[in-house]
Amino acid sequence: MSTDERRDPNDVIEEYEQRLDDVLAEVEPAPDDRTADEPVVSLDLPGLSLNRRDFMKAGAAAGAMGALAGCSNITGGGGGDGGASGSGPGHKVAPGEHDEYYGFWSGGHSGELRVVGIPSMRELTRIPVFNTDCATGYGYTDGSKELLEEGGDYTWGDNHHPNLSETDGDYDGEFLFVNDKANGRIARVNLTYFETDAITDVPNMQAIHGCCVLSPDTKYVLGNGEFRAPLPNDGRDVDNPDAYTSLFVAVDPESMETLWQVKVDGNLDIVDSGKEGRWAIASAYNSEEATSITGMTKNDRDDVKAFDIPAIEQAVENGDYEEVNGVPVVDGTKESSLNQGDRPIVKYIPTPKSPHCVEVGPNGDYAFIAGKLSPTVTMLDINALSEVSDPSEAVAGRPRVGLGPLHTTFDGNGHAYTSLFIDSQVAKWDIQAAVEAETGSEDPIIEKQDVHYNPGHIQALEAMSTDPDGEWLVCLNKLSKDRFLPVGPTMPDNDQLIHIGQGEKSMELVADHPAYPEPHDCVFAHRDKIDAKKVYDPADYEETYIEEADSGVERTGENSVHVKMITKRSEFGLPDFTVQEGDEVTLTTTNIESVQDIVHGVAIPQYDINYAVPPQDTETVTFTADEPGVYWIYCTFFCSALHLEMRSRMLVEPA
């Protein structure tokens, strides 16, 4: 296409703005329709006030103005200078020293988890979950390939919300659970070995966005189905959105089986659980149940859902469900008979405006629900939920925190921190002051810190447990723009480390760290809570350990062989082995080293084989030797001074 044929970028912007105007024309209610407790959105500049239409349009323009966002404190408050001061609290970790905390980052559409040390922000490793990984062989060895195939056999995943298993409301270091928004899956990572050991392809759900464990003892892994679809989705009602539904799911953390689901009105988003084991609170949008942005943003309120877990369990026990694709599905819609009695299984709480997140505070008293298209955070009194007949009476506070609130985290000292996507700031505010203040008040705000740019999730240390640390906070920003060396049009995200300390006004941005797009969320655990083994224990896996004397070739069928081989520094257990053209070859390898960090790799490039075998581990790969010839096998992990000489040969004789 010639330059003359390309569209003027300004025309594209104008077209989008017109489309946005058309949408907003349906969103803005008449003045008399606005509720009395909803504040007019304002930028607090002299003579400038924005109504809801302008606020939403400003949000759409945030991307274009991102390079300026965070450079001035337009909403007042304590605001930082927009960059690391260089004189702030020490976050450097000296060579040879260890970080105090593990951070577990979701890898977004890479499908992986990333493990980062805190406070250094050094990346320690990556854990493949919904993706294949050629360095470790995940997705290529027989066991990991089977894991991915039985978990849906998709080629990619969108890794979103990591959650640590809990005992008594605190992290126990046993498992990490994470969802796949793209394909409706939940995976479990074994933190003894930092590897994925289970993936559940949840029936009836196209996408699982929110994910959490049911506190205090990880009774369930809970997931929010975001996309509404027919149930079952088998070709019926394809163009009848009134028949679509969104699902909430409970998965057994031990067996990873899908136990039950609850269908609800609207689209579910993020979920968190109370600390007492009864309530799970889910944000939601699209109460209009529309299929276009115009319809989805029409209403001024959306319904947050409070799931009464014991009441749902009782409904399942009573047989009050329909079975769909082998899963009990309980009706939790507004009109359901299960929601008409004294103890509805799902309570619907009207909340402004397309609320995006739910985070439950450390003491379990309140769920914090950021409005996204409202400048407020709604505080839901969890203890009052079971007492009030009208769930809206359980709203304990609604402070005005700033433009584009998305997520809230906690320091354990009575403070909440909310990310402001449009303002490119983090707002620190007093929880009790927000309960006591009038709706829409800014009085609870203590200070604001500029970030770069457009933050999504934020997490303080162990904030999702009952005992947060309260020293460091990480802000996961969607854009980095001018913060790093240019690397082409696809720029890194920017994960920023903020010291939050113990004082009232103490937020300080101390470090920028580029992140490959797009990490979505993270969670932290103190190093004392993670007991990672440095060498495998063969009793922990099902593969048969190969002793050095066991190395050899066993013909198991007319066209199949089992090759058993050990690895140790500079040697494979078999300097060579012979198979026949057309043989199905099962190659089992044990690393008999017992010294930590001595990993051996096994690569047969012409057969697309490359996998790692850590000390005392055993791995198996199966392939067909369909081309006669000589094929060198080499070690891919530098393991000794004679690493280059560590070879074996596979000799494939013609049939």
XYZ file of C-alpha atoms in Angstrom:
655
model
C 0.000 0.000 0.000
C 1.394 3.396 -0.946
C 1.686 6.258 1.509
C -1.098 8.120 -0.332
C -3.478 5.173 0.144
C -3.002 4.931 3.901
C -5.633 6.407 6.155
C -4.830 9.586 7.995
C -4.303 8.620 11.677
C -6.379 11.639 12.674
C -9.296 10.212 10.702
C -8.999 6.971 12.645
C -9.039 8.880 15.937
C -12.033 10.954 14.872
C -13.900 7.829 13.807
C -13.221 6.213 17.168
C -14.268 9.349 19.068
C -17.515 9.466 17.136
C -18.151 5.816 17.941
C -17.399 6.526 21.585
C -19.773 9.505 21.537
C -22.495 7.230 20.202
C -21.861 4.806 23.060
C -21.769 7.523 25.703
C -24.996 9.002 24.459
C -26.637 5.820 25.693
C -24.725 5.813 28.977
C -25.383 9.301 30.308
C -28.656 9.352 32.283
C -30.821 12.383 32.664
C -29.813 14.555 35.663
C -32.760 13.302 37.685
C -31.645 9.714 37.154
C -28.284 10.151 38.854
C -28.358 8.827 42.382
C -27.939 11.346 45.145
C -24.882 9.606 46.564
C -22.938 9.582 43.295
C -20.385 12.390 43.050
C -19.857 14.348 39.864
C -16.515 13.326 38.442
C -14.093 16.236 38.636
C -10.456 16.812 37.795
C -10.259 19.428 40.542
C -8.903 22.067 38.211
C -10.368 25.596 38.542
C -13.464 25.958 36.437
C -13.327 22.424 35.076
C -15.849 19.742 35.977
C -16.541 16.558 34.083
C -19.812 14.685 33.938
C -19.937 10.965 33.357
C -19.780 11.285 29.565
C -16.599 13.347 29.703
C -15.079 11.086 32.351
C -15.488 8.012 30.192
C -14.191 9.837 27.150
C -11.184 10.945 29.171
C -10.573 7.298 29.962
C -10.542 6.445 26.273
C -8.017 9.191 25.678
C -5.737 8.027 28.475
C -3.665 5.936 26.105
C -2.935 8.907 23.889
C -1.967 11.051 26.873
C -0.085 8.334 28.734
C 3.252 9.994 28.205
C 2.018 12.933 30.255
C 0.161 10.929 32.880
C 1.883 10.746 36.229
C 4.006 13.823 35.511
C 1.748 16.118 37.476
C -0.473 15.526 40.456
C -3.785 16.733 39.075
C -5.948 15.380 41.854
C -4.113 16.773 44.831
C -2.750 14.721 47.692
C 0.764 13.700 48.487
C 1.951 12.701 44.990
C 5.489 11.641 44.255
C 7.899 13.141 41.764
C 7.251 10.418 39.210
C 10.569 8.658 39.502
C 12.884 6.881 41.859
C 14.554 9.317 44.172
C 17.767 7.372 44.571
C 17.718 8.157 48.280
C 14.817 5.917 49.192
C 14.753 2.695 51.197
C 17.285 0.102 50.133
C 15.881 -2.539 47.821
C 19.197 -3.813 46.482
C 20.170 -7.346 47.414
C 23.918 -7.902 47.479
C 25.557 -10.628 45.400
C 25.237 -13.934 47.225
C 22.405 -12.683 49.419
C 18.802 -13.855 49.088
C 15.585 -11.912 48.726
C 13.173 -11.964 51.628
C 10.078 -12.705 49.548
C 9.042 -14.781 46.586
C 6.877 -12.994 44.060
C 4.768 -15.049 41.653
C 3.818 -13.152 38.496
C 1.234 -14.325 35.999
C 2.729 -14.277 32.527
C -0.400 -13.234 30.654
C -0.598 -14.606 27.139
C 2.829 -16.238 27.432
C 0.980 -18.835 29.540
C 3.778 -19.036 32.110
C 4.395 -17.963 35.701
C 7.427 -15.842 36.556
C 9.141 -16.028 39.926
C 10.651 -12.734 41.085
C 12.614 -11.958 44.244
C 11.415 -9.106 46.446
C 12.714 -6.500 47.079
C 15.403 -6.894 44.404
C 12.855 -7.507 41.615
C 15.303 -10.021 40.108
C 13.629 -12.655 37.964
C 14.554 -16.031 39.468
C 12.883 -18.489 37.112
C 9.895 -19.108 34.888
C 7.389 -21.913 35.375
C 5.651 -23.142 32.210
C 1.962 -23.708 32.855
C -0.271 -23.317 29.786
C 2.650 -23.073 27.357
C 5.348 -25.377 26.065
C 8.956 -24.688 27.036
C 11.835 -26.039 24.997
C 14.478 -25.385 27.665
C 12.900 -27.699 30.235
C 11.040 -29.931 27.796
C 7.647 -29.055 29.325
C 5.078 -30.045 26.738
C 7.547 -32.394 25.007
C 8.271 -35.063 27.615
C 5.593 -37.715 27.898
C 4.297 -36.636 31.316
C 4.052 -32.920 30.595
C 2.653 -33.527 27.119
C -0.073 -35.692 28.621
C -0.764 -32.997 31.225
C -1.383 -30.369 28.544
C -3.389 -32.734 26.345
C -5.700 -33.799 29.168
C -5.967 -30.148 30.202
C -7.643 -29.225 26.942
C -4.839 -29.678 24.386
C -4.711 -25.964 23.576
C -1.560 -24.416 22.139
C -1.599 -21.327 24.396
C -3.187 -19.804 27.474
C -3.770 -16.404 29.064
C -2.351 -16.766 32.574
C -4.049 -14.223 34.879
C -4.506 -14.526 38.648
C -2.047 -16.545 40.781
C -3.275 -17.602 44.221
C -1.361 -19.363 46.983
C -2.863 -22.179 49.029
C -3.766 -21.281 52.599
C -4.008 -22.860 56.023
C -5.695 -20.815 58.760
C -5.784 -17.856 56.397
C -2.027 -17.747 55.864
C 0.066 -19.086 53.015
C 1.225 -22.659 53.569
C 3.703 -22.875 50.676
C 2.190 -26.046 49.225
C 0.507 -25.002 45.981
C -0.149 -22.097 43.697
C -3.303 -22.012 41.565
C -3.762 -19.913 38.450
C -6.469 -19.491 35.827
C -6.422 -19.443 32.043
C -8.776 -16.689 30.951
C -8.565 -17.704 27.304
C -9.606 -21.343 27.558
C -11.462 -21.733 30.836
C -8.809 -23.709 32.705
C -7.339 -23.774 36.212
C -3.827 -25.092 36.876
C -1.996 -26.135 40.018
C 1.715 -25.575 40.599
C 3.611 -27.709 43.111
C 5.824 -25.330 45.108
C 8.077 -28.129 46.337
C 9.505 -28.376 42.827
C 8.098 -25.210 41.227
C 6.397 -27.130 38.447
C 2.871 -27.529 37.145
C 1.328 -30.811 38.237
C -2.349 -30.489 37.260
C -4.518 -28.647 34.729
C -8.314 -28.772 34.736
C -10.247 -27.890 31.606
C -13.433 -26.722 33.322
C -16.589 -27.850 31.466
C -19.209 -25.349 30.269
C -16.904 -22.319 30.582
C -15.174 -20.519 27.723
C -13.176 -18.122 29.886
C -12.265 -18.032 33.566
C -11.200 -14.520 34.526
C -11.228 -14.218 38.324
C -9.714 -16.989 40.421
C -9.135 -17.411 44.167
C -8.983 -20.036 46.889
C -11.715 -20.289 49.503
C -10.096 -19.038 52.684
C -9.120 -19.942 55.348
C -8.110 -23.499 54.364
C -8.256 -23.763 50.555
C -11.448 -25.780 50.579
C -12.066 -24.880 46.937
C -10.408 -23.132 44.054
C -13.065 -20.717 42.796
C -13.337 -19.282 39.298
C -15.459 -16.688 37.496
C -16.688 -17.480 33.999
C -16.569 -14.144 32.224
C -18.162 -14.829 28.847
C -21.879 -15.508 28.728
C -22.876 -18.382 26.472
C -25.718 -20.898 26.021
C -25.771 -23.772 28.501
C -24.896 -26.255 27.145
C -23.078 -24.486 24.346
C -23.870 -27.066 21.672
C -25.380 -24.970 18.904
C -28.650 -24.079 20.587
C -29.654 -20.439 21.132
C -26.577 -19.203 19.280
C -28.200 -15.862 18.446
C -30.387 -15.534 21.519
C -28.381 -13.621 24.171
C -31.321 -13.849 26.583
C -30.526 -17.560 26.879
C -26.833 -17.036 27.621
C -25.439 -17.355 31.139
C -22.244 -16.794 33.102
C -20.938 -19.443 35.508
C -19.167 -19.509 38.865
C -17.196 -22.704 39.533
C -15.711 -24.635 42.462
C -12.780 -26.991 41.839
C -11.392 -29.469 44.366
C -7.793 -28.401 45.146
C -6.632 -31.985 45.750
C -8.235 -33.915 42.878
C -8.623 -30.812 40.661
C -12.079 -32.055 39.686
C -14.901 -29.653 38.871
C -17.390 -30.059 41.737
C -20.245 -27.670 40.939
C -21.167 -24.493 39.103
C -23.632 -21.645 39.684
C -25.225 -19.744 36.819
C -25.889 -16.033 37.334
C -27.100 -12.932 35.517
C -24.550 -10.616 33.899
C -20.853 -11.170 33.205
C -18.642 -12.223 36.112
C -15.215 -10.625 36.468
C -12.878 -10.853 39.515
C -13.520 -12.936 42.658
C -12.159 -13.066 46.203
C -13.329 -14.932 49.268
C -14.019 -13.842 52.809
C -11.797 -15.151 55.565
C -14.489 -17.214 57.272
C -15.227 -19.759 54.540
C -18.782 -18.650 53.848
C -18.775 -15.845 51.295
C -17.164 -15.425 47.894
C -17.600 -11.965 46.402
C -17.488 -11.475 42.632
C -17.491 -8.259 40.682
C -19.571 -8.218 37.524
C -20.473 -6.062 34.585
C -22.984 -6.111 31.738
C -26.082 -6.363 33.904
C -27.782 -5.403 30.636
C -26.726 -8.806 29.247
C -25.908 -7.176 25.935
C -23.440 -8.275 23.267
C -22.055 -4.859 22.249
C -20.222 -2.116 24.114
C -23.188 0.205 23.640
C -25.490 -2.154 25.464
C -22.948 -3.276 28.057
C -22.364 0.278 29.332
C -25.951 1.485 29.384
C -26.884 0.935 33.022
C -25.597 3.133 35.827
C -25.173 0.191 38.181
C -24.003 -3.393 37.894
C -24.600 -6.195 40.362
C -21.763 -7.524 42.500
C -22.518 -11.129 43.444
C -22.083 -12.527 46.950
C -22.040 -16.344 46.790
C -23.141 -18.089 49.981
C -20.934 -21.187 49.723
C -22.636 -23.377 52.406
C -26.058 -22.545 50.912
C -24.819 -23.602 47.463
C -23.383 -26.817 48.906
C -26.753 -27.537 50.506
C -28.530 -26.995 47.195
C -26.183 -29.474 45.532
C -26.710 -31.979 48.353
C -30.490 -31.560 48.000
C -30.318 -32.231 44.276
C -31.443 -28.697 43.356
C -29.438 -28.545 40.156
C -29.323 -29.646 36.549
C -26.401 -31.685 35.338
C -24.638 -30.263 32.291
C -21.681 -32.143 30.807
C -21.297 -34.085 34.029
C -21.279 -31.064 36.350
C -24.070 -30.039 38.790
C -25.180 -26.520 37.775
C -27.170 -24.612 40.393
C -29.473 -21.766 39.337
C -28.297 -18.582 41.038
C -30.041 -16.095 38.764
C -32.184 -13.376 40.307
C -35.420 -15.139 39.429
C -34.317 -18.535 40.713
C -36.405 -20.128 43.449
C -33.153 -20.648 45.344
C -32.871 -16.883 45.685
C -36.404 -16.254 46.922
C -36.229 -17.590 50.477
C -34.670 -16.332 53.689
C -31.222 -17.512 52.615
C -30.585 -16.841 48.923
C -27.606 -18.665 47.494
C -26.478 -15.507 45.637
C -27.021 -11.932 46.795
C -26.963 -9.192 44.168
C -25.585 -5.811 45.326
C -26.016 -2.821 42.947
C -22.620 -1.128 42.571
C -21.342 1.653 40.284
C -20.134 1.400 37.457
C -18.873 -1.690 35.613
C -16.936 -2.651 38.779
C -13.761 -4.473 37.862
C -12.243 -5.938 40.993
C -12.946 -7.430 44.393
C -10.326 -7.712 47.115
C -11.150 -8.736 50.690
C -9.187 -6.975 53.429
C -6.853 -8.855 55.777
C -9.299 -9.038 58.688
C -12.142 -10.159 56.445
C -14.484 -7.343 57.450
C -14.830 -5.677 54.072
C -14.730 -6.497 50.388
C -13.354 -3.606 48.326
C -14.929 -3.174 44.890
C -13.420 -0.585 42.535
C -15.837 1.096 40.162
C -13.615 1.363 37.056
C -16.097 3.764 35.432
C -16.863 5.384 38.780
C -14.185 7.254 40.772
C -15.181 5.347 43.913
C -14.429 2.125 45.769
C -17.447 0.405 47.308
C -16.813 -1.198 50.699
C -19.059 -4.177 51.364
C -19.495 -5.205 55.000
C -19.132 -8.991 54.763
C -20.319 -9.538 58.333
C -23.572 -7.727 57.559
C -24.352 -9.747 54.440
C -26.083 -12.516 56.350
C -28.118 -10.063 58.434
C -29.594 -7.561 55.984
C -32.623 -8.354 53.850
C -31.575 -5.748 51.277
C -27.951 -6.475 50.297
C -27.354 -2.810 49.435
C -27.638 -2.095 53.166
C -24.348 -3.965 53.620
C -22.452 -1.169 51.849
C -20.299 0.360 54.590
C -18.532 3.112 52.666
C -17.789 4.526 49.254
C -14.783 6.891 49.197
C -13.869 8.837 46.094
C -10.316 7.773 45.284
C -9.663 9.048 41.743
C -10.161 8.332 38.065
C -10.240 4.759 36.822
C -9.906 2.745 40.048
C -9.127 -0.889 39.260
C -7.572 -2.823 42.149
C -7.002 -2.443 45.888
C -4.368 -3.896 48.191
C -3.527 -3.550 51.902
C -0.651 -3.029 54.304
C -2.183 -4.555 57.448
C -2.011 -1.184 59.233
C -5.510 -0.003 58.370
C -4.634 1.399 54.954
C -5.860 0.508 51.481
C -4.053 1.263 48.220
C -6.019 1.577 44.979
C -4.607 1.723 41.459
C -6.003 4.559 39.322
C -5.737 3.612 35.673
C -6.646 7.000 34.214
C -4.828 9.147 36.758
C -1.720 6.907 36.543
C -1.499 6.966 40.313
C -1.774 4.832 43.426
C -4.051 6.257 46.103
C -3.413 5.438 49.761
C -6.445 5.816 51.996
C -7.664 5.111 55.528
C -10.170 2.251 55.727
C -11.878 3.267 58.980
C -12.047 6.896 57.871
C -13.837 5.732 54.714
C -16.436 3.915 56.816
C -17.052 7.041 58.859
C -16.994 9.499 55.945
C -19.894 10.492 53.743
C -20.372 8.662 50.467
C -18.130 10.113 47.793
C -15.861 11.894 50.256
C -12.170 12.411 49.510
C -11.346 12.880 53.191
C -10.040 9.295 53.661
C -7.318 9.891 51.040
C -3.896 10.156 52.695
C -1.598 10.537 49.694
C -1.134 9.640 46.048
C 1.914 8.355 44.211
C 2.457 8.909 40.492
C 3.271 5.772 38.482
C 4.211 5.166 34.848
C 1.737 4.481 33.264
C -1.859 3.256 33.588
C -1.651 0.753 36.454
C -3.742 -2.389 36.557
C -3.139 -4.761 39.447
C -1.185 -3.703 42.512
C -0.083 -5.996 45.320
C 1.494 -5.312 48.694
C 3.469 -8.049 50.435
C 1.164 -10.899 51.539
C -1.802 -8.509 51.277
C -4.231 -11.294 50.362
C -3.429 -13.218 53.552
C -4.588 -12.412 57.078
C -1.187 -10.970 58.001
C 0.262 -8.566 55.406
C 3.845 -7.381 55.720
C 3.265 -3.696 54.963
C 6.645 -2.620 53.604
C 6.668 -3.022 49.817
C 4.067 -2.664 47.094
C 4.409 -3.556 43.410
C 2.417 -1.646 40.808
C 1.937 -3.467 37.503
C 1.648 -0.771 34.851
C 0.262 -1.515 31.425
C 2.420 1.031 29.597
C 6.058 2.064 29.889
C 6.417 4.518 26.963
C 9.521 6.634 27.633
C 10.824 4.776 30.714
C 13.228 2.379 28.965
C 15.409 2.082 25.878
C 13.186 1.748 22.790
C 12.797 -1.837 21.589
C 10.393 -1.345 18.701
C 6.634 -0.776 18.680
C 5.855 -3.558 21.183
C 7.186 -2.058 24.380
C 7.643 -3.734 27.760
C 5.254 -3.249 30.624
C 6.610 -1.499 33.714
C 6.487 -3.167 37.130
C 7.325 -0.521 39.723
C 8.463 -1.120 43.286
C 7.024 1.283 45.857
C 8.095 1.475 49.480
C 5.005 2.005 51.635
C 6.651 1.887 55.067
C 4.793 2.429 58.298
C 4.123 6.168 58.333
C 1.030 8.011 57.207
C 2.574 9.666 54.149
C 5.378 7.335 53.249
C 4.894 6.049 49.686
C 8.067 6.264 47.641
C 8.733 4.926 44.156
C 12.160 3.300 44.218
C 12.545 1.188 41.067
C 11.310 0.542 37.526
C 11.511 -2.954 36.077
C 10.565 -3.755 32.474
C 8.404 -6.843 32.033
C 7.711 -8.793 28.874
C 4.020 -8.227 28.010
C 1.727 -8.868 29.635
C 2.000 -9.848 33.287
C -1.439 -9.443 34.803
C -1.200 -9.966 38.556
C 1.190 -11.203 41.238
C 1.199 -12.581 44.766
C 3.942 -12.751 47.415
C 5.053 -15.189 50.098
C 7.836 -14.882 52.640
C 10.744 -17.187 51.867
C 10.240 -19.018 55.184
C 6.856 -20.253 53.901
C 8.275 -21.923 50.798
C 10.230 -25.157 51.208
C 11.609 -25.753 47.735
C 13.662 -28.901 47.290
C 17.000 -28.512 45.542
C 17.215 -32.145 44.430
C 14.341 -34.414 43.386
C 13.122 -37.164 45.658
C 12.272 -40.152 43.419
C 9.504 -41.074 45.850
C 7.673 -37.914 44.785
C 7.174 -38.946 41.154
C 5.785 -41.953 39.307
C 8.593 -42.535 36.805
C 10.852 -45.555 37.437
C 14.276 -44.407 38.595
C 17.013 -45.686 36.284
C 20.152 -46.984 37.975
C 23.480 -46.864 36.154
C 23.433 -50.655 35.747
C 19.958 -50.441 34.155
C 21.132 -48.496 31.098
C 20.300 -50.471 27.980
C 17.811 -51.169 25.193
C 14.813 -53.447 25.687
C 12.665 -54.471 22.755
C 9.071 -54.265 23.927
C 7.336 -55.138 20.666
C 7.939 -55.847 17.010
C 8.212 -52.110 16.336
C 8.892 -50.645 19.774
C 11.870 -50.328 22.109
C 12.496 -48.885 25.568
C 15.861 -47.155 25.918
C 16.974 -46.595 29.512
C 19.879 -44.267 30.129
C 21.417 -42.375 33.039
C 23.181 -39.026 32.880
C 26.054 -37.810 34.981
C 28.773 -35.254 34.473
C 30.383 -35.746 31.056
C 28.575 -39.028 30.343
C 25.384 -40.546 29.099
C 24.814 -44.069 30.377
C 24.907 -45.368 26.796
C 27.652 -44.088 24.497
C 25.426 -45.303 21.674
C 22.350 -47.446 21.066
C 20.733 -48.995 18.017
C 17.083 -49.059 16.951
C 15.321 -50.001 13.729
C 13.720 -47.630 11.245
C 10.033 -47.291 12.179
C 10.543 -48.204 15.835
C 8.548 -46.328 18.440
C 11.297 -45.326 20.855
C 10.577 -44.671 24.532
C 13.636 -42.937 25.992
C 13.784 -42.756 29.786
C 16.586 -40.759 31.376
C 17.569 -40.402 35.041
C 20.054 -37.833 36.274
C 21.890 -39.768 38.978
C 23.674 -36.636 40.237
C 22.735 -35.678 43.779
C 24.464 -32.286 43.773
C 22.141 -29.302 43.506
C 22.102 -27.267 40.295
C 23.763 -29.959 38.167
C 21.182 -30.292 35.413
C 21.728 -32.352 32.283
C 19.896 -31.873 29.027
C 18.997 -34.435 26.400
C 18.726 -33.169 22.834
C 18.137 -35.092 19.603
C 17.533 -32.110 17.312
C 16.480 -34.006 14.186
C 13.654 -35.586 16.182
C 12.596 -32.317 17.850
C 13.657 -33.568 21.287
C 15.146 -31.324 23.964
C 14.462 -31.686 27.670
C 16.145 -31.046 30.996
C 16.762 -33.621 33.725
C 17.517 -32.021 37.112
C 19.413 -33.987 39.784
C 17.660 -37.234 40.802
C 14.825 -36.576 38.323
C 13.623 -39.014 35.675
C 12.024 -37.962 32.390
C 10.578 -39.928 29.491
C 9.948 -38.989 25.876
C 8.418 -41.143 23.135
C 8.970 -40.704 19.393
C 9.184 -42.685 16.164
C 12.616 -43.248 14.631
C 11.360 -42.966 11.069
C 14.594 -41.917 9.315
C 17.641 -44.188 9.186
C 20.978 -42.626 10.014
C 23.285 -41.502 12.810
C 21.857 -39.011 15.285
C 24.036 -37.396 17.913
C 22.595 -36.809 21.354
C 24.161 -33.992 23.341
C 23.764 -32.339 26.740
C 22.160 -28.898 26.521
C 22.965 -27.688 30.062
C 26.572 -26.695 30.727
C 27.470 -29.199 33.437
C 31.241 -29.697 33.540
C 34.586 -28.885 31.949
C 33.933 -31.752 29.515
C 30.407 -30.617 28.705
C 31.067 -30.404 24.962
C 32.321 -33.981 24.940
C 29.177 -35.331 26.639
C 27.633 -37.247 23.733
C 25.727 -40.347 22.764
C 24.678 -41.705 19.372
C 21.337 -43.061 18.275
C 21.911 -45.413 15.340
C 18.772 -45.991 13.293
C 19.256 -49.000 11.014
C 17.257 -49.190 7.797
C 14.203 -51.419 7.939
